[in-house]
Short mmCIF file of C-alpha atoms in Angstrom, two decimals:
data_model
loop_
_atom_site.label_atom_id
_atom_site.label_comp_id
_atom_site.label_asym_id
_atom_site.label_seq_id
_atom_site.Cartn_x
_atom_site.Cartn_y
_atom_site.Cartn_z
CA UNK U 1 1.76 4.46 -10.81
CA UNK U 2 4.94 2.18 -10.91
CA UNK U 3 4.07 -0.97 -8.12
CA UNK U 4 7.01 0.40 -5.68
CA UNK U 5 5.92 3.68 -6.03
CA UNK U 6 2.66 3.11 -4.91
CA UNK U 7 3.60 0.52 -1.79
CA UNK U 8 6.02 3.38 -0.59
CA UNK U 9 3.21 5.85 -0.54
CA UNK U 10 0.55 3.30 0.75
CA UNK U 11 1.65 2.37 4.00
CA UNK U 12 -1.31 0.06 4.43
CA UNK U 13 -0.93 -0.58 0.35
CA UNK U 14 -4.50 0.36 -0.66
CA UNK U 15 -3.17 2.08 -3.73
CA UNK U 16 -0.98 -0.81 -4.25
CA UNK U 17 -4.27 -2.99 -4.37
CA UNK U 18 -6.02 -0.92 -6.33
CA UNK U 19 -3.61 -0.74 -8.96
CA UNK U 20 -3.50 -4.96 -8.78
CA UNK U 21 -6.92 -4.96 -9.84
CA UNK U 22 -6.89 -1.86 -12.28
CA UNK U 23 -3.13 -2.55 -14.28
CA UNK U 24 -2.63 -6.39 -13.10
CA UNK U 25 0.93 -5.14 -12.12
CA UNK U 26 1.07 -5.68 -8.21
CA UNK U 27 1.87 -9.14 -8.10
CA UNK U 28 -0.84 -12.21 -7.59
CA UNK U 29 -2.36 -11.57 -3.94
CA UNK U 30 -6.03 -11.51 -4.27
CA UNK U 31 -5.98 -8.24 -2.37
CA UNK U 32 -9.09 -6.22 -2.34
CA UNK U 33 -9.51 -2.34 -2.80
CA UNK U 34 -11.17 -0.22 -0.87
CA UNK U 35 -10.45 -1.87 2.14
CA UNK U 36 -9.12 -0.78 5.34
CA UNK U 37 -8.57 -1.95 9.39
CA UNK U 38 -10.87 -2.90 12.28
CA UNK U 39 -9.43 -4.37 15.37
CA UNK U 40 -11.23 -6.40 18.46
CA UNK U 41 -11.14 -4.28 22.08
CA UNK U 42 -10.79 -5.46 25.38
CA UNK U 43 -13.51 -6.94 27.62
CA UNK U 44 -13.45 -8.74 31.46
CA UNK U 45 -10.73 -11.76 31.92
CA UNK U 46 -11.86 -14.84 33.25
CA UNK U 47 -9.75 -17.51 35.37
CA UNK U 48 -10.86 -20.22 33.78
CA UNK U 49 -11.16 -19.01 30.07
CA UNK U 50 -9.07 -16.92 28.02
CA UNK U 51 -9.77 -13.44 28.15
CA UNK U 52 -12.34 -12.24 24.92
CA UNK U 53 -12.36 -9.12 23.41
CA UNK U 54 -15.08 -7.77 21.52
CA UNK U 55 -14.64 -6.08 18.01
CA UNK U 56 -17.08 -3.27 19.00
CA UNK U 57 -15.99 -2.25 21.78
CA UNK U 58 -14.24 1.17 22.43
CA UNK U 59 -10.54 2.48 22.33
CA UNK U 60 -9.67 3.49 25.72
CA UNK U 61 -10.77 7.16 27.44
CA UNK U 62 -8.58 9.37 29.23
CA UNK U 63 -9.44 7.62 32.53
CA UNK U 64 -8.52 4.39 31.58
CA UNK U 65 -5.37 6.03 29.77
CA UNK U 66 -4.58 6.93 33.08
CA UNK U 67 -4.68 3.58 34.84
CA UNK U 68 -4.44 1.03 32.20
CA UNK U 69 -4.63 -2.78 33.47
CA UNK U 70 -2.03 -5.61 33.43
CA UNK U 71 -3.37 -8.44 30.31
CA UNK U 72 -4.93 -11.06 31.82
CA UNK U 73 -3.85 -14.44 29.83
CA UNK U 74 -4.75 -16.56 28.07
CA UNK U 75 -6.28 -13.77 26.14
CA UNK U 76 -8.77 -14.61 23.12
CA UNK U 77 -9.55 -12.19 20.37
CA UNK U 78 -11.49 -12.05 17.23
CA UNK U 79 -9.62 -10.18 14.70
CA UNK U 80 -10.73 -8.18 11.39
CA UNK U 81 -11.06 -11.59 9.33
CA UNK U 82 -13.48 -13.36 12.24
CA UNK U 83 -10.70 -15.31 13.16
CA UNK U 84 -10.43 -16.11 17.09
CA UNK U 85 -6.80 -15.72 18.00
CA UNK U 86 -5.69 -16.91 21.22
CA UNK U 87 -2.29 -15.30 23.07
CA UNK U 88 -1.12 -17.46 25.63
CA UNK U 89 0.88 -14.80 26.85
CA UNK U 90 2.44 -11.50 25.48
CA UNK U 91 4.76 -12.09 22.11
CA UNK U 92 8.31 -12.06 22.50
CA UNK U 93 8.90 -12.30 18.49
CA UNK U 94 6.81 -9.92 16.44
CA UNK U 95 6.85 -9.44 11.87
CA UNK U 96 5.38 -6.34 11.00
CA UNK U 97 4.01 -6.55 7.70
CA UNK U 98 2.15 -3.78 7.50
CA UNK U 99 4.00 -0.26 8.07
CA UNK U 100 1.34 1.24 10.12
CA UNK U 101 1.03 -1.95 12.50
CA UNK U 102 5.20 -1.05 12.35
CA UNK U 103 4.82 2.13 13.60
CA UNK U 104 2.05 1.00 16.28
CA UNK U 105 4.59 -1.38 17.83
CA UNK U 106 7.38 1.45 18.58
CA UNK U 107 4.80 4.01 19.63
CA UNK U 108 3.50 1.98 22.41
CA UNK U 109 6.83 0.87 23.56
CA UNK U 110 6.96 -2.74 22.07
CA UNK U 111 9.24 -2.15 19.29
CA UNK U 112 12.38 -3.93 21.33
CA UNK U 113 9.58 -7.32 20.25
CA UNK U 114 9.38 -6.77 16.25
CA UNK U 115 12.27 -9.07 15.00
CA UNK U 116 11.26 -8.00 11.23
CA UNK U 117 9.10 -6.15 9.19
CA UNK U 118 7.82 -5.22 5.32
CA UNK U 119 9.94 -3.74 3.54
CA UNK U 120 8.05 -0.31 3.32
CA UNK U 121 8.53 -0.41 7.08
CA UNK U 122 10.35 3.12 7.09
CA UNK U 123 9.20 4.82 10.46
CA UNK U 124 10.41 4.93 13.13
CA UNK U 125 13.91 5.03 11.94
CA UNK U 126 14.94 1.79 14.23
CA UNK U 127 13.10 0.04 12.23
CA UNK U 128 15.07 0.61 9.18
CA UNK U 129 17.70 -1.67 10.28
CA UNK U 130 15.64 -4.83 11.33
CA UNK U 131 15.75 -7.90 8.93
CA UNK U 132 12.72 -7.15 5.69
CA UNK U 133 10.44 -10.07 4.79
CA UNK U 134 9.37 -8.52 1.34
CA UNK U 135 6.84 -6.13 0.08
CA UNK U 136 3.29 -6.86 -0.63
CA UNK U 137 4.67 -10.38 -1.90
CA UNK U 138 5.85 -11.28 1.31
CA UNK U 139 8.72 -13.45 1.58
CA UNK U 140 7.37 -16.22 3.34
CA UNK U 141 10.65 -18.26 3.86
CA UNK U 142 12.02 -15.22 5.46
CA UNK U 143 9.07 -14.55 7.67
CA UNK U 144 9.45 -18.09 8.88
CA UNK U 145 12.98 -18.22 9.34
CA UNK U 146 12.38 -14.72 11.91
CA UNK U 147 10.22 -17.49 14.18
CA UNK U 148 7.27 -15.15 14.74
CA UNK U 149 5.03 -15.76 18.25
CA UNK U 150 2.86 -13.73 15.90
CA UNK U 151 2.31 -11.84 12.65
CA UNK U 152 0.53 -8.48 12.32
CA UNK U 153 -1.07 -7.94 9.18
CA UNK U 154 -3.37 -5.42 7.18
CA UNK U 155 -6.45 -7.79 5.98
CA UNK U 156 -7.81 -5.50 3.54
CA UNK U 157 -4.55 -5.66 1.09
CA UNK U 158 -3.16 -9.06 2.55
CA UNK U 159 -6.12 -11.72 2.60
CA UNK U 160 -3.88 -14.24 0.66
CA UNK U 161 -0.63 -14.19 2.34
CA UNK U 162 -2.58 -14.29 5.82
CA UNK U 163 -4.08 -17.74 4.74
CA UNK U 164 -0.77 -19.14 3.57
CA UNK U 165 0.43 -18.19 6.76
CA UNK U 166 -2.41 -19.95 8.83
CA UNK U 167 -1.83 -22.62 6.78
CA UNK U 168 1.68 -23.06 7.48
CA UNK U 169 0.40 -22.75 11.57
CA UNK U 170 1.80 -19.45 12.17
CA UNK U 171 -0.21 -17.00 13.96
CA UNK U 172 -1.62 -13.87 12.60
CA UNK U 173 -3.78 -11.06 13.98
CA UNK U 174 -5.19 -8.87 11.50
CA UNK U 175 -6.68 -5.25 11.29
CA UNK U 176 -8.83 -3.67 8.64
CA UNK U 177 -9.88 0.15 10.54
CA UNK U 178 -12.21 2.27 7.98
CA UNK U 179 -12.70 5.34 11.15
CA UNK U 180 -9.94 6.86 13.23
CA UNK U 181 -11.95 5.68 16.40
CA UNK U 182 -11.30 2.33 14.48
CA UNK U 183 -7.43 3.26 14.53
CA UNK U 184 -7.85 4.01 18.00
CA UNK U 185 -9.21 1.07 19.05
CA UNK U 186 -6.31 -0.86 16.79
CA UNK U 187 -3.55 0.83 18.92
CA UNK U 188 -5.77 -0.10 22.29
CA UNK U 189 -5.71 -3.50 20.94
CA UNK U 190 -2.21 -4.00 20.26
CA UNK U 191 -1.28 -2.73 23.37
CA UNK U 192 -3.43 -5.64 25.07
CA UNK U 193 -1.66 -8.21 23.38
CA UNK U 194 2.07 -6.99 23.78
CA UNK U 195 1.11 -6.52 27.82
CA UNK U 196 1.73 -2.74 26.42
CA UNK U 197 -1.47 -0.90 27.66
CA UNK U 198 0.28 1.94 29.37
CA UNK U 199 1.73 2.94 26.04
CA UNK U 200 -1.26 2.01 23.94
CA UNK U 201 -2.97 4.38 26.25
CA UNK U 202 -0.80 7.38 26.12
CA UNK U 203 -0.78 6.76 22.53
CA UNK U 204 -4.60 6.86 22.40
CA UNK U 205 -5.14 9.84 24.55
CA UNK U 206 -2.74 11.80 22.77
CA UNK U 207 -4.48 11.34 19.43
CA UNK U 208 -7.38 12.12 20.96
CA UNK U 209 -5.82 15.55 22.50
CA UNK U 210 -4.97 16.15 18.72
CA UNK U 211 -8.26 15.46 17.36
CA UNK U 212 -10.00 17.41 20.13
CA UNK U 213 -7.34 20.37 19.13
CA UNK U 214 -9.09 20.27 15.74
CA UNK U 215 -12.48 19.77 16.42
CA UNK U 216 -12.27 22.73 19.42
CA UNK U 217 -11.25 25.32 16.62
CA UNK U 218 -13.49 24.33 13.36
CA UNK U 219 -16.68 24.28 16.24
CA UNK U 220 -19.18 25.97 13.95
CA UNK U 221 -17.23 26.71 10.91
CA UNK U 222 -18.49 25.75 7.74
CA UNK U 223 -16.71 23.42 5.65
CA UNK U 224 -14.99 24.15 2.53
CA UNK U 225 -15.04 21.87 -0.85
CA UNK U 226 -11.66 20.13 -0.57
CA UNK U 227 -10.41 17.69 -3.57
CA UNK U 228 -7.53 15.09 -2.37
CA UNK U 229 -5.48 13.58 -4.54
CA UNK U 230 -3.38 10.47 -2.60
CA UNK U 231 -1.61 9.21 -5.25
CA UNK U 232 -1.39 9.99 -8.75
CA UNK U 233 -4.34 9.62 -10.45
CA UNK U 234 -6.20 8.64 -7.43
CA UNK U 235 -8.54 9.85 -5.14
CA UNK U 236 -11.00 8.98 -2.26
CA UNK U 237 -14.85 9.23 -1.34
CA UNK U 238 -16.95 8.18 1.21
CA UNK U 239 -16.84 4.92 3.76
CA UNK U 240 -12.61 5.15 4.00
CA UNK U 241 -10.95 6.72 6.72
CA UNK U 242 -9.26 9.20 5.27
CA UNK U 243 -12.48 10.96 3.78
CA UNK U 244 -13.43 10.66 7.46
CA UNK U 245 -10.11 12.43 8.44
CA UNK U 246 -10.77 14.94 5.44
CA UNK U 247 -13.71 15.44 6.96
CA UNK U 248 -13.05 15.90 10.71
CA UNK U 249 -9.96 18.80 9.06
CA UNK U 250 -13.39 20.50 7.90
CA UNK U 251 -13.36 18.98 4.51
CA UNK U 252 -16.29 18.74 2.02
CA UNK U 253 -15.00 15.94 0.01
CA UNK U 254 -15.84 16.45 -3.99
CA UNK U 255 -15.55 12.72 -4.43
CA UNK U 256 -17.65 11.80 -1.67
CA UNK U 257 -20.44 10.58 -4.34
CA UNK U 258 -18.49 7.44 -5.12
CA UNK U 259 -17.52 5.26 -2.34
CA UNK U 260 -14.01 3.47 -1.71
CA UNK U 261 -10.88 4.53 -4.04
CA UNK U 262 -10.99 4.94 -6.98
CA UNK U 263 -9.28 6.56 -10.04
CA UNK U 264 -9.89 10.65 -10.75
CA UNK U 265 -12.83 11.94 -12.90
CA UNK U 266 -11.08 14.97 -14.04
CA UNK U 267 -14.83 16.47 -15.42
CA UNK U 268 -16.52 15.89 -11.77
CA UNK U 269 -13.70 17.40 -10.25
CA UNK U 270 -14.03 20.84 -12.30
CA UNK U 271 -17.61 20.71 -12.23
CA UNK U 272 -17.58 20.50 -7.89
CA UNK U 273 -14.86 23.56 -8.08
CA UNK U 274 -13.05 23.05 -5.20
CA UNK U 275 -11.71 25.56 -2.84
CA UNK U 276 -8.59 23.60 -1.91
CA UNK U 277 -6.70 21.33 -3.14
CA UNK U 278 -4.66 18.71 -0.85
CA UNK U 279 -2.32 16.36 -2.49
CA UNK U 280 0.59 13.57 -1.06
CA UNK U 281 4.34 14.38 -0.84
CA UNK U 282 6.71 12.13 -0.32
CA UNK U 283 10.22 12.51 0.68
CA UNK U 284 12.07 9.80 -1.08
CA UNK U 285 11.00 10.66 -4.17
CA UNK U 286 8.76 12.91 -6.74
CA UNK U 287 5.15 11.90 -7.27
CA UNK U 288 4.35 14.78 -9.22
CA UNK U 289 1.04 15.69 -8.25
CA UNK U 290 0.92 18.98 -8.41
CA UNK U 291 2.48 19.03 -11.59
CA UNK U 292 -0.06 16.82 -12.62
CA UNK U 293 -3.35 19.10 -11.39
CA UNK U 294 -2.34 22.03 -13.23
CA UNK U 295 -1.57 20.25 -17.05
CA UNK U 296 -4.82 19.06 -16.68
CA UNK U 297 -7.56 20.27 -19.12
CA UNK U 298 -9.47 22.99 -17.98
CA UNK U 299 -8.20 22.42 -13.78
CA UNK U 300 -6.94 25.70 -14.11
CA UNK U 301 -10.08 26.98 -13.76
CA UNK U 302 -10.73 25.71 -11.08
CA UNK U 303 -10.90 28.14 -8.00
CA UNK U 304 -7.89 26.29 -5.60
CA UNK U 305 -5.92 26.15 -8.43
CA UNK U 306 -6.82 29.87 -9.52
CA UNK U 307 -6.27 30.93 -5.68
CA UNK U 308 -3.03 29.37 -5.17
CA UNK U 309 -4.61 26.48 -2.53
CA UNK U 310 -3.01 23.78 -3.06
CA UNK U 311 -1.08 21.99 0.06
CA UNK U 312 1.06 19.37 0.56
CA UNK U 313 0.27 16.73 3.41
CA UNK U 314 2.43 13.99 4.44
CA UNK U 315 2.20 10.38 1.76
CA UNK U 316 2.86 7.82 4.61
CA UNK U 317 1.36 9.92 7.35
CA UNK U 318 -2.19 9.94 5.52
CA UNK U 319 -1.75 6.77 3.97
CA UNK U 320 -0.66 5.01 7.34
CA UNK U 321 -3.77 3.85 9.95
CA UNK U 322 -1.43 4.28 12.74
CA UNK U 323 -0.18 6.92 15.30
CA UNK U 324 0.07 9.27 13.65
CA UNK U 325 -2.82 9.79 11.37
CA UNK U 326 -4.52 12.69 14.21
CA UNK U 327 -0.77 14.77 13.28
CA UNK U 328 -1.44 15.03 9.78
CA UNK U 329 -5.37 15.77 10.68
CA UNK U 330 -4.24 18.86 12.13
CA UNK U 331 -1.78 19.74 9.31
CA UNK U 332 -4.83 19.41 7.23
CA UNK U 333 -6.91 21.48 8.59
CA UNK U 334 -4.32 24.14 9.26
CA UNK U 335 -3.91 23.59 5.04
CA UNK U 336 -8.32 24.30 4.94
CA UNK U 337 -8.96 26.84 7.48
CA UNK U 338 -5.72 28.64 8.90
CA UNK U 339 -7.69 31.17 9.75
CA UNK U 340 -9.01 29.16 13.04
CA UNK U 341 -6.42 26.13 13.22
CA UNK U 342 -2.72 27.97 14.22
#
């Protein structure tokens, strides 16, 4: 896996740090595999103190979707690195530099704030055009120059440019979700910050329409043994969010065994047999999975190859802890069982 490659694909760059630790080929970061975001929630303001958030707490339910509150400032929350970060009042100037914490930002009407963002930033397609601060080397003289009121980062992949950024005083809040309750919560989050918790809420109930879509129709169907290859070479198992999302699409992850992400065992793959095979496709260019599975030694006996069950699912969509995670859910389990997801 060629560095780009691999940050295209990885929206939240966990490939992209895995191969930094596996090929020493992804630049000098110090970022860590296997990781992936958590976000604080909200919790009561107070008119003397800034408003705290605790990181437990959950993302909003359809009620509160329905009447979200104004933020109460100052507002004080503790983000994915135990860092308390205190808002004085909602950003005007936003970097991105994380695609997923991108694509938050437009979905819950804020993206008119981000003034620049990675350069793997691809979605939605205004964000294309704003000004690109570098990949997983951020640029940090760029960054600076875009006067940021904040930064929002992915912890997990970005551990050392988020201290030389609080070292230079800028302010960054950071995300690390491992659950798509986690992502949920991430999106509620956000929302409280920008003063955007009317989107943030729509956002959240929709996702949770989505998932409920999904869990409604798999409701007592067994699951079937599903390999998933996310980038060449690579695959997932248990205590990440998309084995949870594998999962919840009625998934009985082969890798789940091994924890984190990790490179493919092409003898523990054949011995576990699966019954379908779901592998990333990207749009700007060929990643050659598929071509990959079947010149593997003896994969062609195994029964999703010999069936013809192998399905494409969408590289950022999966690889992305953001809006659209519970959309590509769906198209997995469609991809498992079409017989009860239409």
């Amino acid at each position: 896996m060629e560095n780009k490659r691999i940050w295209s694909k990885m929206g939240l760059w966990l490939a992209a740090a895995l191969m930094a630790l596996s090929l020493a080929a992804c630049g000098s970061n110090g970022d860590k595999a296997g990781s992936s975001p958590s976000a604080s929630q909200e919790s009561s303001p107070s008119a003397s103190a800034p408003q705290e958030s605790s990181p437990s707490a959950s993302a909003p339910s359809s009620e509160e979707a329905a009447a979200p509150s104004e933020t109460v400032y100052p507002l004080a929350l503790k983000d994915s690195t135990g860092t308390d970060v205190v808002f004085e009042q909602a950003p005007e100037r936003v970097v991105t530099i994380a695609p997923s914490e991108t694509e938050v930002m437009f979905a819950i009407g804020a993206g008119a704030k981000v003034v620049a963002v990675d350069n793997y930033s691809d979605y939605p397609e205004e964000a294309q055009a704003l000004e690109k601060v570098g990949d997983m080397n951020t640029n940090l003289e760029a960054l600076l120059a875009a006067k940021p009121d904040v930064v929002l980062a992915h912890s997990g992949m970005q551990a050392n440019v988020i201290e030389e950024l609080r070292k230079l005083d800028v302010k960054v809040f950071a995300s690390d979700p491992k659950t798509l309750q986690q992502v949920m919560e991430k999106i509620g989050t956000v929302g409280q910050i920008m003063n955007a918790q009317e989107g943030a809420a729509q956002v959240v109930a929709t996702m949770n329409d989505e998932l409920k879509r999904v869990t409604d129709a798999l409701q007592g169907v067994a699951a079937k043994k599903v390999y998933m290859e996310f980038s060449p070479g690579w695959t997932v198992g248990s205590g990440e969010y998309m084995d949870e999302v594998l999962t919840l699409a009625g998934g009985d992850n082969v890798s789940k065994a091994n924890s984190g992400w990790f490179e493919v065992d092409p003898e523990a793959v054949i011995q576990a047999n699966p019954e379908v095979i779901l592998y990333a496709v990207n749009p700007n260019f060929d990643l050659g999975i598929p071509q990959a599975i079947k010149e593997r030694p003896g994969f062609d006996a195994i029964d999703a190859v010999k069936n013809d069950r192998m399905f494409a699912v969408d590289d950022n969509s999966i690889s992305r802890v953001g809006p659209r995670l519970t959309k590509v859910l769906y198209d997995m389990a469609k991809a498992i069982h079409p017989e009860q997801v239409k």
